[in-house]
Coordinates of C-alpha atoms and ligand atoms in Angstrom, one line a residue:
X1 CA 188.7 158.8 170.0
X2 CA 187.1 155.7 167.6
X3 CA 189.2 153.6 166.5
X4 CA 191.3 154.6 163.5
X5 CA 190.5 153.3 159.8
X6 CA 193.5 151.6 158.6
X7 CA 194.4 151.0 154.9
X8 CA 192.7 147.5 154.8
X9 CA 189.9 149.1 156.5
X10 CA 189.2 151.2 154.0
X11 CA 189.8 149.3 150.5
X12 CA 187.4 146.9 152.2
X13 CA 184.6 149.7 152.4
X14 CA 185.1 151.0 149.0
X15 CA 184.9 147.0 148.0
X16 CA 181.4 146.8 149.1
X17 CA 180.7 150.2 148.2
X18 CA 181.4 148.4 145.0
X19 CA 179.5 145.6 145.2
X20 CA 176.2 146.8 146.6
X21 CA 176.0 149.3 142.9
X22 CA 176.5 146.2 141.3
X23 CA 173.2 144.8 143.2
X24 CA 171.4 147.6 142.4
X25 CA 172.3 147.6 138.9
X26 CA 174.7 150.3 138.7
X27 CA 177.5 150.9 135.7
X28 CA 179.9 148.4 135.3
X29 CA 182.3 151.5 134.9
X30 CA 181.2 153.0 138.5
X31 CA 181.2 150.1 139.8
X32 CA 184.8 148.7 138.8
X33 CA 185.9 152.8 140.1
X34 CA 185.4 151.4 143.7
X35 CA 187.2 148.1 143.3
X36 CA 189.9 149.7 141.4
X37 CA 190.4 152.3 144.3
X38 CA 190.1 149.2 146.8
X39 CA 193.0 147.3 145.0
X40 CA 195.3 150.1 144.3
X41 CA 194.9 151.6 148.0
X42 CA 195.9 148.0 149.3
X43 CA 199.1 147.8 147.0
X44 CA 200.0 151.3 148.5
X45 CA 202.4 151.1 151.4
X46 CA 201.5 154.5 152.9
X47 CA 199.3 155.6 155.4
X48 CA 196.5 156.6 153.9
X49 CA 195.7 159.2 156.6
X50 CA 198.9 161.2 156.2
X51 CA 197.7 161.3 152.6
X52 CA 194.8 163.0 152.8
X53 CA 196.5 165.1 155.3
X54 CA 199.1 166.2 152.5
X55 CA 195.9 166.0 150.0
X56 CA 198.4 163.4 147.8
X57 CA 195.7 161.4 147.8
X58 CA 194.2 162.7 144.7
X59 CA 197.2 161.3 142.8
X60 CA 197.0 157.6 144.0
X61 CA 196.0 155.9 140.4
X62 CA 192.1 155.2 139.6
X63 CA 191.4 157.8 143.0
X64 CA 189.0 160.7 141.7
X65 CA 187.4 163.4 142.5
X66 CA 184.7 161.6 143.8
X67 CA 186.0 158.9 145.9
X68 CA 188.9 160.6 146.7
X69 CA 186.6 162.7 148.8
X70 CA 184.7 159.7 150.2
X71 CA 188.1 158.0 151.3
X72 CA 188.6 162.2 153.1
X73 CA 185.7 162.0 154.8
X74 CA 186.2 158.1 156.2
X75 CA 189.6 158.6 157.1
X76 CA 189.2 162.4 159.0
X77 CA 185.9 161.4 160.5
X78 CA 186.1 157.3 160.7
X79 CA 182.3 157.6 158.9
X80 CA 180.9 157.6 155.4
X81 CA 177.6 158.9 155.0
X82 CA 177.5 157.4 151.5
X83 CA 178.3 154.1 152.4
X84 CA 175.5 154.5 155.5
X85 CA 173.1 155.6 153.0
X86 CA 173.0 152.1 150.6
X87 CA 173.9 150.1 153.2
X88 CA 170.4 150.9 153.6
X89 CA 169.1 150.0 151.1
X90 CA 171.4 146.9 150.4
X91 CA 170.9 144.4 153.2
X92 CA 174.9 143.7 154.4
X93 CA 173.6 140.0 154.6
X94 CA 173.6 139.8 150.7
X95 CA 177.0 140.7 150.4
X96 CA 177.7 137.3 152.2
X97 CA 175.9 135.7 149.6
X98 CA 178.3 136.8 147.0
X99 CA 181.1 134.8 148.8
X100 CA 179.2 131.6 147.3
X101 CA 180.1 129.9 144.2
X102 CA 178.0 131.1 140.9
X103 CA 176.6 133.8 143.1
X104 CA 176.9 137.2 140.9
X105 CA 175.7 140.5 142.2
X106 CA 172.9 139.5 139.1
X107 CA 171.9 136.9 140.4
X108 CA 172.0 137.8 144.4
X109 CA 170.0 140.6 143.0
X110 CA 167.6 138.3 141.3
X111 CA 166.9 135.7 145.0
X112 CA 166.4 139.0 146.8
X113 CA 163.5 140.7 144.5
X114 CA 161.9 137.6 143.5
X115 CA 162.0 135.4 146.3
X116 CA 162.7 138.1 148.8
X117 CA 165.8 136.1 149.8
X118 CA 168.1 138.1 151.9
X119 CA 170.6 135.5 153.9
X120 CA 172.7 132.3 153.0
X121 CA 170.5 130.2 155.1
X122 CA 166.8 131.6 153.3
X123 CA 169.0 130.4 149.9
X124 CA 169.5 127.2 150.8
X125 CA 166.3 126.6 151.8
X126 CA 165.0 128.2 147.9
X127 CA 167.6 125.6 146.8
X128 CA 166.7 122.5 148.2
X129 CA 162.6 123.6 148.2
X130 CA 163.2 124.3 144.1
X131 CA 162.3 127.5 144.1
X132 CA 165.7 128.7 142.8
X133 CA 165.7 126.4 140.1
X134 CA 162.0 127.9 138.8
X135 CA 163.6 131.6 138.7
X136 CA 164.5 132.8 135.4
X137 CA 168.7 132.6 134.8
X138 CA 169.1 129.7 137.2
X139 CA 167.7 126.3 136.6
X140 CA 168.1 122.9 138.1
X141 CA 171.7 122.9 137.4
X142 CA 173.1 125.6 139.0
X143 CA 170.5 125.7 141.4
X144 CA 172.2 122.5 142.5
X145 CA 175.9 123.9 142.3
X146 CA 174.7 126.9 143.9
X147 CA 173.6 124.1 147.1
X148 CA 176.9 122.4 146.8
X149 CA 179.1 125.5 146.9
X150 CA 176.6 126.5 150.2
X151 CA 177.9 123.0 151.6
X152 CA 181.3 123.3 151.0
X153 CA 181.5 126.5 152.0
X154 CA 179.6 125.4 155.9
X155 CA 182.8 122.9 155.6
X156 CA 186.0 125.0 155.7
X157 CA 184.1 127.3 158.3
X158 CA 183.9 124.8 160.6
X159 CA 187.1 123.6 160.8
X160 CA 189.0 124.7 163.7
X161 CA 192.2 126.6 164.2
X162 CA 195.3 124.4 163.4
X163 CA 197.2 122.9 166.1
X164 CA 200.7 124.9 165.7
X165 CA 203.1 121.8 164.9
X166 CA 200.7 121.2 161.7
X167 CA 201.5 124.5 160.3
X168 CA 205.1 124.9 161.4
X169 CA 206.3 123.1 158.5
X170 CA 204.4 125.1 156.4
X171 CA 205.7 128.0 157.7
X172 CA 209.5 126.6 157.4
X173 CA 208.8 125.7 153.8
X174 CA 207.5 129.5 152.6
X175 CA 210.6 130.6 154.4
X176 CA 213.0 128.4 153.4
X177 CA 211.3 128.9 149.1
X178 CA 211.7 132.9 149.4
X179 CA 215.5 132.5 151.4
X180 CA 217.1 132.7 148.1
X181 CA 215.6 136.5 146.9
X182 CA 217.7 139.5 146.9
X183 CA 217.8 141.4 150.2
X184 CA 215.5 138.8 151.6
X185 CA 214.2 139.6 155.4
X186 CA 211.3 137.0 156.6
X187 CA 209.2 136.8 159.7
X188 CA 205.8 134.9 160.4
X189 CA 203.6 137.6 162.4
X190 CA 200.4 136.5 164.0
X191 CA 199.8 133.8 166.7
X192 CA 202.6 132.1 165.0
X193 CA 204.9 134.2 166.3
X194 CA 203.3 134.6 169.6
X195 CA 203.3 131.0 169.9
X196 CA 199.5 130.5 170.7
X197 CA 198.7 126.6 170.7
X198 CA 196.1 126.8 167.7
X199 CA 196.7 129.0 164.7
X200 CA 194.2 130.2 162.2
X201 CA 196.1 131.4 158.8
X202 CA 199.9 132.3 158.4
X203 CA 201.1 136.3 158.1
X204 CA 204.6 135.9 155.9
X205 CA 206.2 139.9 156.5
X206 CA 209.0 140.0 153.6
X207 CA 211.2 143.1 153.1
X208 CA 213.1 142.5 149.8
X209 CA 215.2 144.4 147.1
X210 CA 212.3 143.6 144.4
X211 CA 209.1 143.6 146.3
X212 CA 207.2 141.9 142.7
X213 CA 210.1 139.1 142.8
X214 CA 209.1 138.4 146.1
X215 CA 205.2 138.4 145.7
X216 CA 205.4 136.3 142.2
X217 CA 207.8 133.5 144.1
X218 CA 205.1 133.5 146.8
X219 CA 202.4 132.7 144.6
X220 CA 204.3 130.2 142.7
X221 CA 205.6 128.1 145.8
X222 CA 205.5 124.2 145.6
X223 CA 202.9 124.2 148.4
X224 CA 200.7 127.2 147.1
X225 CA 197.3 125.5 146.0
X226 CA 195.5 128.6 145.3
X227 CA 196.2 132.0 144.7
X228 CA 193.4 134.0 146.0
X229 CA 194.2 137.5 145.6
X230 CA 197.8 138.7 143.9
X231 CA 198.6 142.5 144.0
X232 CA 202.1 144.3 143.9
X233 CA 203.0 144.1 147.3
X234 CA 201.4 142.0 148.9
X235 CA 199.3 138.3 147.8
X236 CA 197.2 135.7 149.6
X237 CA 197.1 132.1 148.8
X238 CA 195.7 128.8 150.2
X239 CA 199.0 127.1 151.4
X240 CA 198.3 122.4 151.0
X241 CA 195.7 121.5 153.9
X242 CA 193.7 124.5 153.3
X243 CA 195.8 127.0 155.3
X244 CA 195.9 130.3 154.3
X245 CA 199.3 132.6 154.0
X246 CA 199.1 136.1 153.7
X247 CA 202.1 137.6 152.6
X248 CA 203.2 141.7 152.8
X249 CA 205.9 143.2 151.2
X250 CA 207.0 145.6 153.6
X251 CA 209.5 148.5 153.1
X252 CA 212.5 148.0 154.9
X253 CA 212.4 151.5 156.7
X254 CA 209.0 150.3 158.2
X255 CA 209.9 146.8 159.1
X256 CA 209.5 147.3 163.1
X257 CA 205.8 148.8 163.0
X258 CA 204.9 146.3 160.4
X259 CA 206.4 143.6 162.0
X260 CA 204.7 145.0 165.6
X261 CA 201.5 145.5 164.0
X262 CA 201.2 142.0 162.3
X263 CA 202.3 139.8 165.1
X264 CA 199.5 141.6 167.6
X265 CA 197.7 140.8 169.9
X266 CA 194.5 142.8 168.9
X267 CA 194.4 144.4 172.6
X268 CA 197.9 144.7 172.5
X269 CA 198.5 146.9 169.5
X270 CA 195.3 148.8 170.8
X271 CA 196.7 149.9 174.1
X272 CA 199.7 150.5 172.1
X273 CA 198.2 153.0 170.0
X274 CA 196.8 154.8 173.2
X275 CA 200.5 154.7 174.5
X276 CA 201.4 156.5 171.7
X277 CA 198.1 159.1 171.5
X278 CA 199.1 160.0 174.9
X279 CA 202.5 161.1 173.3
X280 CA 201.0 163.0 170.4
X281 CA 201.6 160.6 167.7
X282 CA 199.2 157.7 165.7
X283 CA 201.1 154.2 165.5
X284 CA 199.9 152.3 162.4
X285 CA 201.6 149.6 160.1
X286 CA 203.6 152.0 159.0
X287 CA 204.9 154.7 161.3
X288 CA 204.0 156.8 164.2
X289 CA 202.3 160.5 162.7
X290 CA 201.8 163.4 164.8
X291 CA 198.6 164.3 165.5
X292 CA 199.3 167.5 165.1
X293 CA 201.8 168.7 162.4
X294 CA 203.3 166.4 159.8
X295 CA 206.0 164.7 161.9
X296 CA 206.4 161.0 161.2
X297 CA 208.9 158.9 162.4
X298 CA 209.9 155.7 160.8
X299 CA 210.7 152.3 162.7
X300 CA 213.2 150.3 161.1
X301 CA 213.2 147.9 164.2
X302 CA 210.3 146.8 166.6
X303 CA 212.7 147.4 169.4
X304 CA 212.4 151.0 167.9
X305 CA 208.3 150.8 168.2
X306 CA 208.9 150.2 171.7
X307 CA 211.8 152.3 172.8
X308 CA 209.8 155.1 171.2
X309 CA 206.7 154.4 173.6
X310 CA 208.8 154.6 176.7
X311 CA 208.8 149.9 176.7
X312 CA 211.2 147.9 176.6
X313 CA 211.0 145.1 173.4
X314 CA 208.4 142.4 174.5
X315 CA 208.2 139.1 173.8
X316 CA 205.7 138.1 171.7
X317 CA 204.6 135.2 173.9
X318 CA 204.0 138.0 176.1
X319 CA 201.9 140.2 174.2
X320 CA 198.4 138.8 175.3
X321 CA 196.1 141.2 177.6
X322 CA 196.8 144.1 179.1
X323 CA 199.3 142.8 181.4
X324 CA 202.7 142.9 179.7
X325 CA 202.8 146.3 179.1
X326 CA 201.0 147.5 182.5
X327 CA 204.4 145.0 183.7
X328 CA 206.7 147.2 180.9
X329 CA 205.9 150.8 182.4
X330 CA 206.5 149.9 185.6
X331 CA 210.1 147.6 184.6
X332 CA 209.0 144.4 186.0
X333 CA 208.1 141.8 183.1
X334 CA 209.5 138.6 184.0
X335 CA 212.2 136.9 183.1
X336 CA 210.6 134.0 181.2
X337 CA 211.9 130.0 180.8
X338 CA 213.7 129.1 177.6
X339 CA 214.5 126.1 176.0
X340 CA 218.2 126.5 177.2
X341 CA 217.1 126.3 180.5
X342 CA 215.5 122.9 180.6
X343 CA 218.0 120.0 182.6
X344 CA 215.6 117.0 181.8
X345 CA 212.4 115.5 180.1
X346 CA 210.1 113.9 183.1
X347 CA 207.7 112.3 181.0
X348 CA 209.2 109.9 178.7
X349 CA 207.8 106.3 177.1
X350 CA 209.5 102.7 175.9
X351 CA 208.4 100.0 174.1
X352 CA 208.3 98.7 177.9
X353 CA 204.8 100.0 177.3
X354 CA 203.3 102.0 174.3
X355 CA 206.6 103.8 173.3
X356 CA 208.6 102.6 170.5
X357 CA 212.1 102.8 171.3
X358 CA 214.2 101.4 174.1
X359 CA 215.7 103.6 176.8
X360 CA 219.2 103.6 175.2
X361 CA 217.8 105.3 172.3
X362 CA 215.6 108.0 174.5
X363 CA 219.0 108.7 176.2
X364 CA 220.7 109.3 172.9
X365 CA 218.1 111.8 172.0
X366 CA 218.0 113.5 175.1
X367 CA 221.8 114.0 175.1
X368 CA 220.9 115.1 171.4
X369 CA 218.6 117.5 172.8
X370 CA 221.4 118.8 175.8
X371 CA 219.6 117.1 178.7
X372 CA 221.4 115.5 181.3
X373 CA 218.6 113.7 182.8
X374 CA 215.3 111.6 181.9
X375 CA 212.7 110.4 183.9
X376 CA 211.7 107.0 182.0
X377 CA 207.4 107.0 182.9
X378 CA 206.0 103.8 181.3
X379 CA 201.9 103.2 182.0
X380 CA 201.3 101.3 184.9
X381 CA 198.9 98.2 184.8
X382 CA 195.5 99.4 184.8
X383 CA 196.4 100.9 181.1
X384 CA 196.5 97.4 179.4
X385 CA 196.0 98.9 176.4
X386 CA 199.1 100.8 176.1
X387 CA 200.9 98.1 177.8
X388 CA 201.0 98.9 181.2
X389 CA 203.7 97.3 183.3
X390 CA 202.5 95.2 186.3
X391 CA 204.6 94.7 189.7
X392 CA 207.2 92.3 188.2
X393 CA 207.9 94.2 184.9
X394 CA 208.0 97.5 186.2
X395 CA 210.6 95.7 188.6
X396 CA 212.7 94.6 185.6
X397 CA 212.7 97.7 184.5
X398 CA 214.1 99.2 187.3
X399 CA 216.9 96.7 187.2
X400 CA 217.6 97.7 183.1
X401 CA 217.8 101.6 184.5
X402 CA 220.5 100.5 186.8
X403 CA 222.3 99.1 184.3
X404 CA 221.8 102.1 181.8
X405 CA 223.1 104.2 184.5
X406 CA 226.1 102.3 185.4
X407 CA 227.4 101.7 181.6
X408 CA 227.3 105.9 180.7
X409 CA 226.9 108.9 182.8
X410 CA 225.8 111.4 180.3
X411 CA 222.2 111.4 180.8
X412 CA 221.3 110.0 184.5
X413 CA 218.1 108.2 183.8
X414 CA 215.4 108.2 186.8
X415 CA 212.7 105.6 187.7
X416 CA 209.0 106.1 187.2
X417 CA 206.3 105.6 186.0
X418 CA 202.5 107.1 184.8
X419 CA 200.1 105.6 187.0
X420 CA 196.5 105.9 186.8
X421 CA 194.4 107.4 188.9
X422 CA 191.7 105.1 189.6
X423 CA 187.4 106.5 189.2
X424 CA 188.4 106.4 193.1
X425 CA 191.1 108.9 193.1
X426 CA 193.0 105.6 194.1
X427 CA 196.6 104.8 192.7
X428 CA 197.4 101.7 190.0
X429 CA 201.1 101.1 191.8
X430 CA 201.9 98.9 195.0
X431 CA 202.9 100.9 197.8
X432 CA 206.1 98.6 198.4
X433 CA 207.2 99.7 194.9
X434 CA 206.3 103.4 195.0
X435 CA 209.4 104.1 197.6
X436 CA 211.8 102.1 195.0
X437 CA 210.8 105.1 191.8
X438 CA 212.2 108.5 191.7
X439 CA 209.2 110.5 190.4
X440 CA 205.7 108.9 189.9
X441 CA 203.2 111.1 188.3
X442 CA 199.9 110.0 188.2
X443 CA 197.8 110.2 185.5
X444 CA 193.5 109.9 184.0
X445 CA 193.1 108.4 181.1
X446 CA 190.2 106.4 182.0
X447 CA 186.8 107.5 183.3
X448 CA 187.1 110.8 181.9
X449 CA 183.6 111.7 181.4
X450 CA 182.6 111.6 185.3
X451 CA 181.3 115.3 186.6
X452 CA 183.2 118.4 187.3
X453 CA 182.9 117.2 191.1
X454 CA 184.1 113.6 190.7
X455 CA 187.0 114.8 188.8
X456 CA 188.1 117.9 191.5
X457 CA 187.6 114.9 194.4
X458 CA 189.7 112.6 192.2
X459 CA 192.7 115.0 191.5
X460 CA 192.4 116.1 195.4
X461 CA 192.9 112.2 196.2
X462 CA 195.5 111.7 194.0
X463 CA 197.7 115.4 194.8
X464 CA 197.1 114.4 198.6
X465 CA 198.7 111.1 197.9
X466 CA 202.5 111.5 199.8
X467 CA 204.5 109.5 196.9
X468 CA 202.6 111.3 193.5
X469 CA 204.5 114.0 192.4
X470 CA 203.6 115.1 189.1
X471 CA 199.9 115.7 187.5
X472 CA 200.3 114.9 183.8
X473 CA 198.5 116.3 181.2
X474 CA 196.0 117.7 183.5
X475 CA 192.4 118.3 180.8
X476 CA 193.5 115.3 179.2
X477 CA 192.1 118.0 176.2
X478 CA 193.3 116.1 172.8
X479 CA 193.0 118.7 170.3
X480 CA 190.7 118.4 167.3
X481 CA 189.3 115.2 169.2
X482 CA 188.4 116.4 172.6
X483 CA 188.0 119.3 174.7
X484 CA 189.3 117.8 177.9
X485 CA 187.7 117.4 181.7
X486 CA 186.1 119.9 184.3
X487 CA 187.2 120.3 187.3
X488 CA 187.1 122.9 189.9
X489 CA 190.8 124.5 188.7
X490 CA 191.1 126.9 191.6
X491 CA 190.8 124.5 194.5
X492 CA 192.9 121.7 192.6
X493 CA 195.3 123.9 192.2
X494 CA 196.1 125.6 195.4
X495 CA 195.6 121.7 196.7
X496 CA 199.1 121.2 194.6
X497 CA 200.8 124.9 195.3
X498 CA 200.2 123.6 199.5
X499 CA 201.9 120.2 199.3
X500 CA 204.3 120.7 196.5
X501 CA 202.7 118.3 194.0
X502 CA 204.0 119.1 190.6
X503 CA 201.6 120.2 187.6
X504 CA 202.7 119.0 184.1
X505 CA 202.9 120.7 181.1
X506 CA 202.7 118.0 178.3
X507 CA 204.1 119.3 175.7
X508 CA 202.9 117.2 173.0
X509 CA 201.7 119.3 170.7
X510 CA 197.9 118.4 170.2
X511 CA 198.0 118.1 174.0
X512 CA 200.0 121.4 175.7
X513 CA 198.0 120.8 178.8
X514 CA 198.0 122.7 180.8
X515 CA 196.9 125.2 178.2
X516 CA 198.5 128.3 178.9
X517 CA 195.7 130.3 180.3
X518 CA 195.8 127.4 183.0
X519 CA 199.4 127.6 183.6
X520 CA 198.8 131.5 184.3
X521 CA 195.7 130.8 187.3
X522 CA 198.5 127.7 188.4
X523 CA 201.3 130.1 188.5
X524 CA 198.9 132.9 190.5
X525 CA 198.2 129.8 192.8
X526 CA 201.9 129.4 193.3
X527 CA 202.4 126.2 191.3
X528 CA 205.5 124.5 190.5
X529 CA 205.2 123.0 186.7
X530 CA 207.6 120.2 184.7
X531 CA 207.7 120.5 181.1
X532 CA 207.5 116.5 179.9
X533 CA 207.3 115.4 176.3
X534 CA 205.2 112.1 176.0
X535 CA 207.5 111.3 173.8
X536 CA 206.9 107.6 173.0
X537 CA 209.7 108.0 170.1
X538 CA 212.8 109.5 170.1
X539 CA 212.3 112.3 168.0
X540 CA 209.2 113.1 169.9
X541 CA 211.8 115.1 172.5
X542 CA 211.3 117.9 169.9
X543 CA 208.3 118.1 171.8
X544 CA 209.7 119.9 174.8
X545 CA 210.7 123.1 172.6
X546 CA 205.8 123.7 172.7
X547 CA 205.7 123.1 176.0
X548 CA 208.2 126.0 176.9
X549 CA 206.3 128.1 175.0
X550 CA 203.1 127.2 177.1
X551 CA 205.1 128.0 180.1
X552 CA 206.4 131.4 178.3
X553 CA 202.9 132.3 177.4
X554 CA 202.0 131.2 181.1
X555 CA 205.0 134.1 182.2
X556 CA 206.4 130.8 184.2
X557 CA 210.4 131.8 185.0
X558 CA 212.4 128.7 185.7
X559 CA 212.6 129.1 189.4
X560 CA 208.7 127.5 189.1
X561 CA 209.5 124.9 185.8
X562 CA 211.4 121.4 187.9
X563 CA 213.1 120.5 185.2
X564 CA 215.5 123.8 185.1
X565 CA 216.7 122.4 188.7
X566 CA 219.3 120.9 189.5
X567 CA 218.6 117.6 189.6
X568 CA 219.8 117.2 192.9
X569 CA 217.8 119.3 194.7
X570 CA 214.5 118.2 192.0
X571 CA 215.1 114.4 193.6
X572 CA 215.0 115.4 197.4
X573 CA 211.8 117.7 196.5
X574 CA 210.3 114.5 195.1
X575 CA 211.0 112.1 198.3
X576 CA 210.4 114.9 200.1
X577 CA 206.5 115.3 199.9
X578 CA 205.7 113.6 203.0
X579 CA 206.8 115.7 205.1
X580 CA 204.5 118.8 203.2
X581 CA 201.5 116.9 203.9
Ligands
ZN601 ZN1 199.2 110.5 179.8
ZN602 ZN1 202.7 109.2 179.1

């Protein structure tokens, strides 16, 4: 069965027809009819398919006989002959060109007919070579403006997805800004709700007593930089930092299907629709609709959507790929780790190396976060740029930790170090000192440009070291800065599993390392994990929540995450490593 066309896709097709007609020089009246129909469909709040079935399609404002019949053809067959026909006349790449400022349909037609220009690249070339400026209706000024528009567009599209931490405050500000609307319910859908490490845009789903007031309020929020589109029940804006925010106002009785639909992932939704079809229903963002007959089932809550399909509600973090629904059908979805399960933070810096705070300050922060232990893991001597500790200073720090543990019992402080795994795989902490430390994290910060083979060898040597307990941020990636190292991860993870060496999920939101997909692979190999904030100041301990999201997306239960273990058990496990080699 072909993928069903939702309202948005139908609206897009009508809009494209309008654009193509305008390029072809059709009457303004005809062009606008398609654009108005598209806009009205977007504000509809009802599934087009059902309106085609009961004939109410022709009662939509601005939809006359001709367009109504085209929508009917689209919705019932998934195709539209008229659209296919004019698509052959007007190259699709010309529609892309319309998105360049100052390139309206008339100018697009002019460059196409006079210069044979069909793509943005060709347009750029024509502008650079001076051909564009020579064309009637253009001139040097307009040509320069168009070129600037092309440049701007290139810059905008090269912006990567944004780390979750950066969009978090924007989402909070929007929620806060809408919170006093009467009857408001608000949720952020999409990859934000699934807690992906990066986010492309923000989807705000809202129900409210007065939908138009919600749209108005949204568009006038102080963090909105530009309103891109404003309808009666939806809006698109650019938020501060040029992140796109989309608002959709949902009828409360259809909240469940809408929230489910706009949370995704795409693949998850496809699978749910397949399941629904097996039961004789088509599932859309609006409802379940019987394939035969006119029965429609509304879901006010997301749980209702899953229940109707015979499934338990599925955590948003698990809604990637095919596995979640297969396991849900079998009743074997995992009980994944929760923030409340964490008892300690395994990776903490202080001003002994490159942190900004004292050990006491980090203890207080841990107590506020509800933790009962932290491991102080400042850098070792080789990382001199980060104030790494030589043997004498490490000893002095251990003495201070003893004193702190004697003076307070709220948070047990473990003695640790984040030691360098040198280029040849050796560890830069004197052997005799290692025995006095509770936990040693091995980390690569230097010589990261080795080959995959060399990095693999280096990690294997560290993992086989009797006193290296945890491997920190294994890929070394830094979002927006560097991709990270490659290793033969299967081999590395197998050896980590065999030796009980723990893999870190570094919770610094620009690292999130291991990333979710590698953590999932490591889980399959039987590895253990630690979640470390890598805090360099007290507030950074909040990063742990991001690390937990990664662990959840990798389907980790708390038995795999050593921060959830009883501390005595963990300390024994660390001490016992030589016996596992
Ligand atoms: Zn590090
Ligand atoms: Zn660190």
